mmCIF file of C-alpha atoms (C1' of nucleotides) in Angstrom:
data_model
loop_
_atom_site.group_PDB
_atom_site.id
_atom_site.type_symbol
_atom_site.label_atom_id
_atom_site.label_comp_id
_atom_site.label_asym_id
_atom_site.label_seq_id
_atom_site.Cartn_x
_atom_site.Cartn_y
_atom_site.Cartn_z
ATOM 1 C CA MET A 1 -0.058 0.174 -0.066
ATOM 2 C CA GLY A 2 0.975 3.504 -0.128
ATOM 3 C CA SER A 3 3.205 3.192 -3.311
ATOM 4 C CA THR A 4 3.184 6.514 -5.147
ATOM 5 C CA SER A 5 2.292 5.965 -8.745
ATOM 6 C CA PRO A 6 4.481 8.519 -11.128
ATOM 7 C CA GLY A 7 2.509 7.507 -14.384
ATOM 8 C CA VAL A 8 -0.531 9.255 -12.996
ATOM 9 C CA THR A 9 1.204 12.747 -12.614
ATOM 10 C CA THR A 10 2.357 12.472 -15.981
ATOM 11 C CA LEU A 11 -0.750 11.286 -17.854
ATOM 12 C CA PRO A 12 -2.040 13.767 -20.260
ATOM 13 C CA HIS A 13 -4.917 15.884 -19.065
ATOM 14 C CA SER A 14 -7.154 14.659 -21.791
ATOM 15 C CA CYS A 15 -6.769 11.024 -21.135
ATOM 16 C CA LEU A 16 -8.661 10.966 -18.066
ATOM 17 C CA ALA A 17 -10.978 13.614 -18.945
ATOM 18 C CA ARG A 18 -12.837 12.338 -21.493
ATOM 19 C CA PRO A 19 -16.005 10.738 -19.472
ATOM 20 C CA ASP A 20 -19.024 9.695 -21.884
ATOM 21 C CA PRO A 21 -21.159 12.717 -21.509
ATOM 22 C CA ALA A 22 -24.073 9.969 -21.949
ATOM 23 C CA LEU A 23 -23.293 8.298 -18.998
ATOM 24 C CA LEU A 24 -21.923 11.064 -16.881
ATOM 25 C CA PRO A 25 -23.752 12.043 -13.646
ATOM 26 C CA PRO A 26 -24.413 15.025 -14.928
ATOM 27 C CA SER A 27 -25.041 18.191 -14.922
ATOM 28 C CA ARG A 28 -25.618 19.998 -11.686
ATOM 29 C CA ASP A 29 -28.162 22.327 -12.607
ATOM 30 C CA PRO A 30 -31.153 20.417 -13.791
ATOM 31 C CA ASP A 31 -32.372 23.592 -15.536
ATOM 32 C CA THR A 32 -29.811 23.654 -18.322
ATOM 33 C CA GLN A 33 -29.953 20.608 -20.606
ATOM 34 C CA SER A 34 -25.936 21.305 -20.836
ATOM 35 C CA TRP A 35 -24.352 18.015 -20.243
ATOM 36 C CA GLY A 36 -21.176 19.669 -20.281
ATOM 37 C CA CYS A 37 -19.619 18.480 -23.488
ATOM 38 C CA PRO A 38 -22.113 17.221 -25.768
ATOM 39 C CA GLU A 39 -23.804 19.831 -28.021
ATOM 40 C CA SER A 40 -21.377 22.642 -26.928
ATOM 41 C CA PRO A 41 -21.312 24.407 -30.253
ATOM 42 C CA SER A 42 -17.606 25.188 -29.827
ATOM 43 C CA PRO A 43 -15.133 22.842 -31.487
ATOM 44 C CA PRO A 44 -13.618 19.979 -28.768
ATOM 45 C CA ALA A 45 -14.347 21.607 -25.836
ATOM 46 C CA THR A 46 -11.480 22.457 -24.038
ATOM 47 C CA PRO A 47 -10.514 21.505 -20.583
ATOM 48 C CA GLU A 48 -10.493 25.550 -19.632
ATOM 49 C CA GLN A 49 -14.340 25.722 -20.939
ATOM 50 C CA PRO A 50 -16.746 26.002 -17.833
ATOM 51 C CA LEU A 51 -17.513 22.667 -17.754
ATOM 52 C CA PRO A 52 -19.759 21.284 -14.825
ATOM 53 C CA THR A 53 -17.801 20.377 -11.849
ATOM 54 C CA PHE A 54 -17.954 16.634 -13.119
ATOM 55 C CA CYS A 55 -15.884 17.310 -16.140
ATOM 56 C CA LEU A 56 -12.940 18.302 -13.701
ATOM 57 C CA HIS A 57 -11.036 15.593 -13.828
ATOM 58 C CA TYR A 58 -10.775 13.572 -11.060
ATOM 59 C CA PHE A 59 -7.134 13.320 -10.874
ATOM 60 C CA ASP A 60 -6.475 17.089 -11.026
ATOM 61 C CA MET A 61 -9.132 17.360 -8.191
ATOM 62 C CA LEU A 62 -6.938 14.859 -6.082
ATOM 63 C CA TYR A 63 -3.730 16.418 -7.051
ATOM 64 C CA SER A 64 -5.183 19.948 -5.816
ATOM 65 C CA GLU A 65 -6.166 18.267 -2.379
ATOM 66 C CA ASP A 66 -2.537 17.053 -2.050
ATOM 67 C CA ILE A 67 -1.369 20.742 -2.368
ATOM 68 C CA ALA A 68 -3.910 21.809 0.476
ATOM 69 C CA TRP A 69 -2.600 18.583 2.455
ATOM 70 C CA ALA A 70 1.357 19.817 1.714
ATOM 71 C CA THR A 71 0.975 23.239 2.524
ATOM 72 C CA LYS A 72 -1.495 22.647 5.513
ATOM 73 C CA GLY A 73 1.025 20.045 7.012
ATOM 74 C CA VAL A 74 4.028 22.893 6.744
ATOM 75 C CA GLY A 75 2.342 26.026 7.479
ATOM 76 C CA GLU A 76 -1.087 25.758 9.795
ATOM 77 C CA PRO A 77 -0.267 24.739 13.278
ATOM 78 C CA SER A 78 -3.722 24.136 14.480
ATOM 79 C CA GLN A 79 -7.103 25.255 13.925
ATOM 80 C CA SER A 80 -8.385 22.142 12.621
ATOM 81 C CA GLY A 81 -11.495 21.990 14.744
ATOM 82 C CA ALA A 82 -12.940 24.748 12.812
ATOM 83 C CA HIS A 83 -12.912 22.333 9.631
ATOM 84 C CA GLY A 84 -13.601 19.390 11.478
ATOM 85 C CA GLY A 85 -10.059 18.894 11.755
ATOM 86 C CA ARG A 86 -8.650 15.652 10.031
ATOM 87 C CA GLY A 87 -7.066 15.008 13.102
ATOM 88 C CA GLU A 88 -4.320 12.691 11.912
ATOM 89 C CA ALA A 89 -3.360 14.414 8.646
ATOM 90 C CA GLN A 90 -2.470 17.166 10.775
ATOM 91 C CA LYS A 91 0.481 15.109 12.565
ATOM 92 C CA GLU A 92 1.951 13.458 9.981
ATOM 93 C CA PRO A 93 0.067 13.503 6.434
ATOM 94 C CA GLU A 94 0.905 10.219 5.277
ATOM 95 C CA GLN A 95 1.232 9.732 1.598
ATOM 96 C CA CYS A 96 -2.134 9.391 -0.197
ATOM 97 C CA PRO A 97 -1.522 6.438 -2.983
ATOM 98 C CA ILE A 98 -2.330 8.548 -5.733
ATOM 99 C CA ILE A 99 -0.322 11.656 -4.940
ATOM 100 C CA ASP A 100 3.227 12.232 -5.520
ATOM 101 C CA SER A 101 4.116 15.729 -4.359
ATOM 102 C CA GLN A 102 7.334 16.069 -5.834
ATOM 103 C CA GLY A 103 7.739 19.311 -7.734
ATOM 104 C CA LEU A 104 4.982 21.201 -6.365
ATOM 105 C CA GLY A 105 6.892 24.093 -5.665
ATOM 106 C CA LEU A 106 4.923 24.898 -2.535
ATOM 107 C CA GLY A 107 7.239 26.478 -0.023
ATOM 108 C CA THR A 108 6.273 28.836 2.801
ATOM 109 C CA GLU A 109 9.075 31.128 2.831
ATOM 110 C CA GLY A 110 8.183 34.583 1.162
ATOM 111 C CA GLY A 111 7.188 35.797 4.214
ATOM 112 C CA ASP A 112 5.276 39.306 2.726
ATOM 113 C CA LEU A 113 3.100 37.072 0.941
ATOM 114 C CA GLN A 114 2.567 34.385 3.626
ATOM 115 C CA ALA A 115 -0.774 36.083 4.957
ATOM 116 C CA SER A 116 -2.253 36.447 1.372
ATOM 117 C CA LEU A 117 -1.162 32.952 0.597
ATOM 118 C CA HIS A 118 -3.096 32.074 3.850
ATOM 119 C CA LEU A 119 -6.081 33.351 2.787
ATOM 120 C CA GLU A 120 -5.722 32.031 -0.622
ATOM 121 C CA GLU A 121 -5.035 28.717 0.884
ATOM 122 C CA HIS A 122 -7.950 28.737 3.067
ATOM 123 C CA SER A 123 -10.461 29.526 0.193
ATOM 124 C CA LEU A 124 -8.817 27.251 -2.218
ATOM 125 C CA GLU A 125 -8.807 24.698 0.733
ATOM 126 C CA GLN A 126 -12.669 24.987 1.029
ATOM 127 C CA VAL A 127 -13.083 24.675 -2.739
ATOM 128 C CA GLN A 128 -10.931 21.609 -2.816
ATOM 129 C CA SER A 129 -13.020 19.904 -0.017
ATOM 130 C CA MET A 130 -15.802 20.851 -2.023
ATOM 131 C CA VAL A 131 -14.315 19.002 -4.791
ATOM 132 C CA VAL A 132 -13.194 16.074 -3.107
ATOM 133 C CA GLY A 133 -16.380 15.601 -1.608
ATOM 134 C CA GLU A 134 -18.072 15.518 -5.271
ATOM 135 C CA VAL A 135 -15.479 13.175 -6.265
ATOM 136 C CA LEU A 136 -16.050 10.763 -3.282
ATOM 137 C CA LYS A 137 -20.189 11.249 -3.971
ATOM 138 C CA ASP A 138 -19.363 10.129 -7.578
ATOM 139 C CA ILE A 139 -17.544 7.017 -6.666
ATOM 140 C CA GLU A 140 -20.270 6.203 -4.272
ATOM 141 C CA THR A 141 -22.748 6.577 -7.142
ATOM 142 C CA ALA A 142 -20.802 4.290 -9.237
ATOM 143 C CA CYS A 143 -20.490 1.919 -6.454
ATOM 144 C CA LYS A 144 -24.327 1.893 -5.754
ATOM 145 C CA LEU A 145 -24.642 1.727 -9.406
ATOM 146 C CA LEU A 146 -22.546 -1.536 -9.584
ATOM 147 C CA ASN A 147 -23.429 -2.966 -6.264
ATOM 148 C CA ILE A 148 -19.698 -2.893 -5.467
ATOM 149 C CA ALA A 149 -17.585 -1.737 -2.709
ATOM 150 C CA ALA A 150 -15.678 1.743 -2.657
ATOM 151 C CA ASP A 151 -12.651 -0.050 -1.602
ATOM 152 C CA PRO A 152 -10.832 -1.877 -4.861
ATOM 153 C CA ALA A 153 -9.172 -3.762 -2.382
ATOM 154 C CA ASP A 154 -12.673 -5.848 -1.928
ATOM 155 C CA TRP A 155 -13.349 -6.650 -5.191
ATOM 156 C CA SER A 156 -14.117 -10.043 -6.339
ATOM 157 C CA PRO A 157 -13.180 -11.006 -9.443
ATOM 158 C CA GLY A 158 -16.809 -10.047 -11.056
ATOM 159 C CA ASN A 159 -16.585 -6.757 -9.619
ATOM 160 C CA VAL A 160 -13.507 -5.749 -11.263
ATOM 161 C CA GLN A 161 -15.116 -6.759 -14.510
ATOM 162 C CA LYS A 162 -18.097 -4.760 -13.685
ATOM 163 C CA TRP A 163 -15.571 -1.849 -12.898
ATOM 164 C CA ILE A 164 -13.825 -2.028 -15.879
ATOM 165 C CA LEU A 165 -16.939 -2.085 -18.351
ATOM 166 C CA TRP A 166 -18.224 0.851 -16.429
ATOM 167 C CA THR A 167 -14.829 2.574 -16.388
ATOM 168 C CA GLU A 168 -14.806 1.653 -20.054
ATOM 169 C CA HIS A 169 -18.205 2.970 -20.936
ATOM 170 C CA GLN A 170 -17.949 6.115 -18.709
ATOM 171 C CA TYR A 171 -14.476 7.166 -20.273
ATOM 172 C CA ARG A 172 -15.178 5.828 -23.772
ATOM 173 C CA LEU A 173 -11.852 3.688 -23.800
ATOM 174 C CA PRO A 174 -11.029 1.128 -26.180
ATOM 175 C CA GLN A 175 -12.544 -2.354 -25.529
ATOM 176 C CA ILE A 176 -10.801 -3.492 -23.021
ATOM 177 C CA GLY A 177 -12.155 -6.983 -23.159
ATOM 178 C CA LYS A 178 -11.069 -10.091 -21.160
ATOM 179 C CA SER A 179 -7.623 -9.097 -20.311
ATOM 180 C CA PHE A 180 -8.177 -8.503 -16.630
ATOM 181 C CA GLN A 181 -10.519 -11.492 -16.011
ATOM 182 C CA GLU A 182 -9.789 -13.731 -13.166
ATOM 183 C CA LEU A 183 -8.188 -11.016 -11.289
ATOM 184 C CA SER A 184 -9.428 -9.932 -7.641
ATOM 185 C CA GLY A 185 -9.405 -6.228 -6.620
ATOM 186 C CA LYS A 186 -6.245 -7.113 -4.670
ATOM 187 C CA ASP A 187 -4.851 -8.412 -7.262
ATOM 188 C CA LEU A 188 -5.506 -5.473 -9.516
ATOM 189 C CA CYS A 189 -4.109 -3.047 -6.425
ATOM 190 C CA ALA A 190 -1.001 -4.727 -6.406
ATOM 191 C CA MET A 191 -0.631 -4.377 -10.296
ATOM 192 C CA SER A 192 2.042 -1.772 -11.483
ATOM 193 C CA GLU A 193 1.245 0.840 -14.549
ATOM 194 C CA GLU A 194 3.425 -1.597 -16.903
ATOM 195 C CA GLN A 195 1.530 -4.448 -15.915
ATOM 196 C CA PHE A 196 -1.650 -2.822 -16.497
ATOM 197 C CA CYS A 197 -0.234 -1.862 -19.881
ATOM 198 C CA GLN A 198 0.709 -5.217 -20.697
ATOM 199 C CA ARG A 199 -2.676 -6.292 -20.435
ATOM 200 C CA SER A 200 -4.200 -3.522 -22.219
ATOM 201 C CA PRO A 201 -1.720 -1.593 -24.201
ATOM 202 C CA ALA A 202 -4.456 1.009 -25.509
ATOM 203 C CA CYS A 203 -5.390 2.134 -21.967
ATOM 204 C CA GLY A 204 -3.766 0.221 -19.321
ATOM 205 C CA ASP A 205 -2.434 3.620 -18.312
ATOM 206 C CA ILE A 206 -6.020 5.432 -17.972
ATOM 207 C CA LEU A 207 -7.309 2.450 -16.173
ATOM 208 C CA HIS A 208 -4.479 2.328 -13.507
ATOM 209 C CA ALA A 209 -4.917 6.006 -13.022
ATOM 210 C CA HIS A 210 -8.516 5.534 -12.374
ATOM 211 C CA LEU A 211 -7.939 2.815 -10.200
ATOM 212 C CA ASP A 212 -5.427 5.088 -8.395
ATOM 213 C CA ILE A 213 -8.201 7.452 -7.707
ATOM 214 C CA TRP A 214 -10.633 5.142 -6.392
ATOM 215 C CA LYS A 215 -7.722 3.631 -4.155
ATOM 216 C CA SER A 216 -7.002 7.200 -3.009
ATOM 217 C CA ALA A 217 -10.884 7.739 -2.233
ATOM 218 C CA ALA A 218 -10.872 4.520 -0.357
ATOM 219 C CA TRP A 219 -7.872 6.046 1.628
ATOM 220 C CA MET A 220 -9.291 9.005 2.347
ATOM 221 C CA LYS A 221 -12.473 7.651 3.508
ATOM 222 C CA GLU A 222 -10.456 5.344 5.874
ATOM 223 C CA LYS A 223 -8.230 8.180 7.232
ATOM 224 C CA ALA A 224 -10.899 10.851 7.677
ATOM 225 C CA ALA A 225 -11.623 10.756 11.179
ATOM 226 C CA PRO A 226 -15.627 10.034 12.383
ATOM 227 C CA GLY A 227 -17.397 13.214 12.720
ATOM 228 C CA ASP A 228 -15.038 14.522 10.056
ATOM 229 C CA VAL A 229 -17.265 17.037 8.529
ATOM 230 C CA ARG A 230 -14.602 17.979 5.602
ATOM 231 C CA TYR A 231 -16.102 15.269 3.297
ATOM 232 C CA CYS A 232 -19.841 14.980 4.422
ATOM 233 C CA ASP A 233 -21.526 15.937 1.418
ATOM 234 C CA ALA A 234 -19.965 12.671 0.058
ATOM 235 C CA SER A 235 -22.677 10.887 2.170
ATOM 236 C CA TRP A 236 -20.981 7.992 2.289
ATOM 237 C CA ALA A 237 -23.200 7.074 5.231
ATOM 238 C CA ASP A 238 -26.169 8.203 3.281
ATOM 239 C CA SER A 239 -28.754 5.412 3.193
ATOM 240 C CA GLU A 240 -31.365 6.635 1.495
ATOM 241 C CA VAL A 241 -33.276 3.460 0.163
ATOM 242 C CA ASP A 242 -30.491 1.645 -1.011
ATOM 243 C CA SER A 243 -32.362 -1.386 -2.505
ATOM 244 C CA SER A 244 -29.278 -3.175 -3.081
ATOM 245 C CA CYS A 245 -29.707 -5.234 0.169
ATOM 246 C CA ALA A 246 -26.165 -6.372 0.774
ATOM 247 C CA GLY A 247 -25.401 -9.420 -1.288
ATOM 248 C CA GLN A 248 -28.809 -9.790 -2.475
ATOM 249 C CA PRO A 249 -29.689 -9.449 -6.620
ATOM 250 C CA ILE A 250 -31.169 -6.605 -7.206
ATOM 251 C CA HIS A 251 -34.345 -6.642 -8.903
ATOM 252 C CA LEU A 252 -35.475 -4.342 -11.892
ATOM 253 C CA TRP A 253 -38.140 -2.488 -10.171
ATOM 254 C CA GLN A 254 -35.662 -1.784 -7.293
ATOM 255 C CA PHE A 255 -32.919 -0.315 -9.708
ATOM 256 C CA LEU A 256 -35.317 1.629 -11.677
ATOM 257 C CA LYS A 257 -36.291 2.983 -7.953
ATOM 258 C CA GLU A 258 -32.971 3.816 -7.278
ATOM 259 C CA LEU A 259 -32.296 5.801 -10.298
ATOM 260 C CA LEU A 260 -35.586 7.707 -9.953
ATOM 261 C CA LEU A 261 -34.199 8.407 -6.584
ATOM 262 C CA LYS A 262 -30.900 10.230 -8.069
ATOM 263 C CA PRO A 263 -32.376 12.787 -10.365
ATOM 264 C CA HIS A 264 -29.155 14.749 -9.716
ATOM 265 C CA ASN A 265 -27.516 11.943 -11.646
ATOM 266 C CA TYR A 266 -29.736 10.177 -13.672
ATOM 267 C CA GLY A 267 -32.477 12.370 -14.286
ATOM 268 C CA ARG A 268 -31.606 12.549 -18.019
ATOM 269 C CA PHE A 269 -32.308 8.947 -18.428
ATOM 270 C CA ILE A 270 -35.101 8.343 -16.319
ATOM 271 C CA ARG A 271 -37.350 10.673 -14.239
ATOM 272 C CA TRP A 272 -40.917 10.961 -12.258
ATOM 273 C CA LEU A 273 -44.047 12.456 -13.981
ATOM 274 C CA ASN A 274 -45.976 12.119 -10.783
ATOM 275 C CA LYS A 275 -43.918 10.933 -7.960
ATOM 276 C CA GLU A 276 -46.997 10.340 -5.611
ATOM 277 C CA LYS A 277 -48.596 8.070 -8.222
ATOM 278 C CA GLY A 278 -45.620 6.449 -8.847
ATOM 279 C CA ILE A 279 -45.524 7.502 -12.692
ATOM 280 C CA PHE A 280 -42.419 7.501 -14.170
ATOM 281 C CA LYS A 281 -40.813 8.185 -17.670
ATOM 282 C CA ILE A 282 -37.720 6.542 -19.182
ATOM 283 C CA GLU A 283 -36.174 9.525 -20.954
ATOM 284 C CA ASP A 284 -33.285 7.475 -22.483
ATOM 285 C CA SER A 285 -34.119 3.879 -22.801
ATOM 286 C CA ALA A 286 -30.649 2.740 -24.368
ATOM 287 C CA GLN A 287 -28.685 4.420 -21.169
ATOM 288 C CA VAL A 288 -30.952 2.636 -18.618
ATOM 289 C CA ALA A 289 -30.836 -0.487 -20.445
ATOM 290 C CA ARG A 290 -27.278 0.251 -20.446
ATOM 291 C CA LEU A 291 -26.877 0.969 -16.788
ATOM 292 C CA TRP A 292 -28.936 -2.051 -15.928
ATOM 293 C CA GLY A 293 -26.825 -4.411 -18.020
ATOM 294 C CA ILE A 294 -23.986 -3.216 -16.554
ATOM 295 C CA ARG A 295 -25.314 -3.699 -13.342
ATOM 296 C CA LYS A 296 -26.425 -7.047 -13.941
ATOM 297 C CA ASN A 297 -23.442 -7.899 -15.726
ATOM 298 C CA ARG A 298 -25.234 -8.684 -19.101
ATOM 299 C CA PRO A 299 -23.692 -6.537 -21.810
ATOM 300 C CA ALA A 300 -26.237 -7.380 -24.047
ATOM 301 C CA MET A 301 -28.804 -6.025 -22.501
ATOM 302 C CA ASN A 302 -31.356 -3.789 -24.866
ATOM 303 C CA TYR A 303 -34.377 -1.713 -23.979
ATOM 304 C CA ASP A 304 -36.279 -4.799 -25.738
ATOM 305 C CA LYS A 305 -35.390 -6.927 -23.111
ATOM 306 C CA LEU A 306 -35.407 -4.882 -20.238
ATOM 307 C CA SER A 307 -39.089 -3.626 -21.476
ATOM 308 C CA ARG A 308 -39.908 -7.506 -21.475
ATOM 309 C CA SER A 309 -38.843 -7.639 -17.837
ATOM 310 C CA ILE A 310 -40.839 -4.624 -16.596
ATOM 311 C CA ARG A 311 -43.901 -6.287 -18.369
ATOM 312 C CA GLN A 312 -43.518 -9.403 -16.052
ATOM 313 C CA TYR A 313 -44.121 -7.153 -13.412
ATOM 314 C CA TYR A 314 -47.779 -6.219 -15.014
ATOM 315 C CA LYS A 315 -48.849 -9.662 -13.730
ATOM 316 C CA LYS A 316 -47.058 -9.410 -10.551
ATOM 317 C CA GLY A 317 -48.832 -6.097 -9.910
ATOM 318 C CA ILE A 318 -45.302 -4.627 -9.210
ATOM 319 C CA ILE A 319 -45.528 -2.086 -12.670
ATOM 320 C CA ARG A 320 -48.329 -1.282 -14.782
ATOM 321 C CA LYS A 321 -48.994 1.264 -17.639
ATOM 322 C CA PRO A 322 -50.815 4.142 -16.520
ATOM 323 C CA ASP A 323 -54.420 4.993 -17.277
ATOM 324 C CA ILE A 324 -53.363 7.138 -20.000
ATOM 325 C CA SER A 325 -50.789 5.083 -21.766
ATOM 326 C CA GLN A 326 -48.031 6.858 -23.244
ATOM 327 C CA ARG A 327 -44.627 5.474 -24.600
ATOM 328 C CA LEU A 328 -41.814 4.929 -22.178
ATOM 329 C CA VAL A 329 -44.206 5.688 -19.556
ATOM 330 C CA TYR A 330 -44.735 3.007 -16.691
ATOM 331 C CA GLN A 331 -46.369 3.430 -12.942
ATOM 332 C CA PHE A 332 -45.380 1.632 -9.808
ATOM 333 C CA VAL A 333 -48.406 0.032 -8.418
ATOM 334 C CA HIS A 334 -47.518 0.377 -5.155
ATOM 335 C CA PRO A 335 -45.727 3.991 -4.873
ATOM 336 C CA VAL A 336 -43.702 5.325 -1.965
ATOM 337 C "C1'" DA B 1 -37.685 2.894 -36.341
ATOM 338 C "C1'" DA B 2 -39.004 2.671 -32.019
ATOM 339 C "C1'" DC B 3 -42.249 0.737 -28.888
ATOM 340 C "C1'" DC B 4 -45.363 -2.298 -26.945
ATOM 341 C "C1'" DA B 5 -47.587 -6.745 -25.364
ATOM 342 C "C1'" DG B 6 -46.922 -11.298 -24.576
ATOM 343 C "C1'" DG B 7 -45.924 -16.370 -25.518
ATOM 344 C "C1'" DA B 8 -42.082 -19.524 -25.355
ATOM 345 C "C1'" DC B 9 -37.963 -21.225 -23.206
ATOM 346 C "C1'" DA B 10 -33.278 -21.133 -21.236
ATOM 347 C "C1'" DA B 11 -30.381 -19.715 -17.457
ATOM 348 C "C1'" DT B 12 -29.333 -18.520 -12.710
ATOM 349 C "C1'" DC B 13 -30.016 -18.430 -8.111
ATOM 350 C "C1'" DG C 1 -39.913 -22.186 -8.347
ATOM 351 C "C1'" DA C 2 -39.085 -17.465 -8.608
ATOM 352 C "C1'" DT C 3 -36.829 -13.955 -11.607
ATOM 353 C "C1'" DT C 4 -35.343 -12.545 -15.380
ATOM 354 C "C1'" DG C 5 -32.503 -12.574 -19.883
ATOM 355 C "C1'" DT C 6 -33.254 -14.041 -24.896
ATOM 356 C "C1'" DC C 7 -35.721 -14.548 -29.022
ATOM 357 C "C1'" DC C 8 -39.970 -14.245 -31.330
ATOM 358 C "C1'" DT C 9 -44.234 -12.860 -33.476
ATOM 359 C "C1'" DG C 10 -47.332 -9.349 -34.163
ATOM 360 C "C1'" DG C 11 -49.262 -4.719 -33.214
ATOM 361 C "C1'" DT C 12 -49.186 0.263 -32.703
ATOM 362 C "C1'" DT C 13 -47.517 5.094 -32.992
#
DNA sequence: AACCAGGACAATC
DNA sequence: GATTGTCCTGGTT
């Protein structure tokens, strides 16, 4: 553990910041239909464009976080209480797996500037904790979606496959295929970037970088003191109807409800038309089917099959067509 | 073309 | 046995 991964720090920005707009959890602003990248009129969206927080690439986020730790470790004696205090990081900030602070060029010398630097650091830190919170939140969302643990070390070979498939879709990576089959999360974590590249010359480095982010997130989660509010918006403990009862295979209707409960993330794919009556509309049948396929490890899933399964619920009285039947609109028989 | 309904059968747990 | 994935036919929007 704790091995640094120099490869990550040298990865081209564009490599990681290329999420599939269709799968990305998405615009933070439900009013704008902008998903960051898609119909943006200007040519290839540049990283500098005001993309939603989402398009900020994860590594940059964590990298910035490291700056905060680095500066904090040197220059800030106490005061952690106000911030919720990462007691531990205070003493001797252990090296976060993903981060290699080398060459950050951050020193505290330069007395005159110190006060203003302090201020900047302070606000920077606030932004950073928000950003890190977002990263953790997104990872958590992925965990729920895929029904896998947050810590890659806990993944079974099946979990690894799911994660790879998901990452591949999410970031539009070239087909990775079965190069990582039979590997557990622990095996994966123990692999170097070179070993990743051997298995997947096309995108082993990117995959390795993404895994590093997950490892870092797990590391942060573990290190954060209980009651630490810094990353609270990640809502790790948030148990809002997580229908995926541990270990139990999830049912399609549960999965649909899960998506419906996160309009923030999936409102573009599926949304309530009338929550009280349990009426919902599938806005993007292909994407919902794709998510379901990923969740169930059924790469061949499509809306045709998914809808057949929904129709099976008619007889069981779980889902039905609403009184006024509309395309892609269904109704939970027992809302709530 | 995409969606809908439902039969039939297989796979999986 | 329950659930759902797959394939299919045929109808509707």
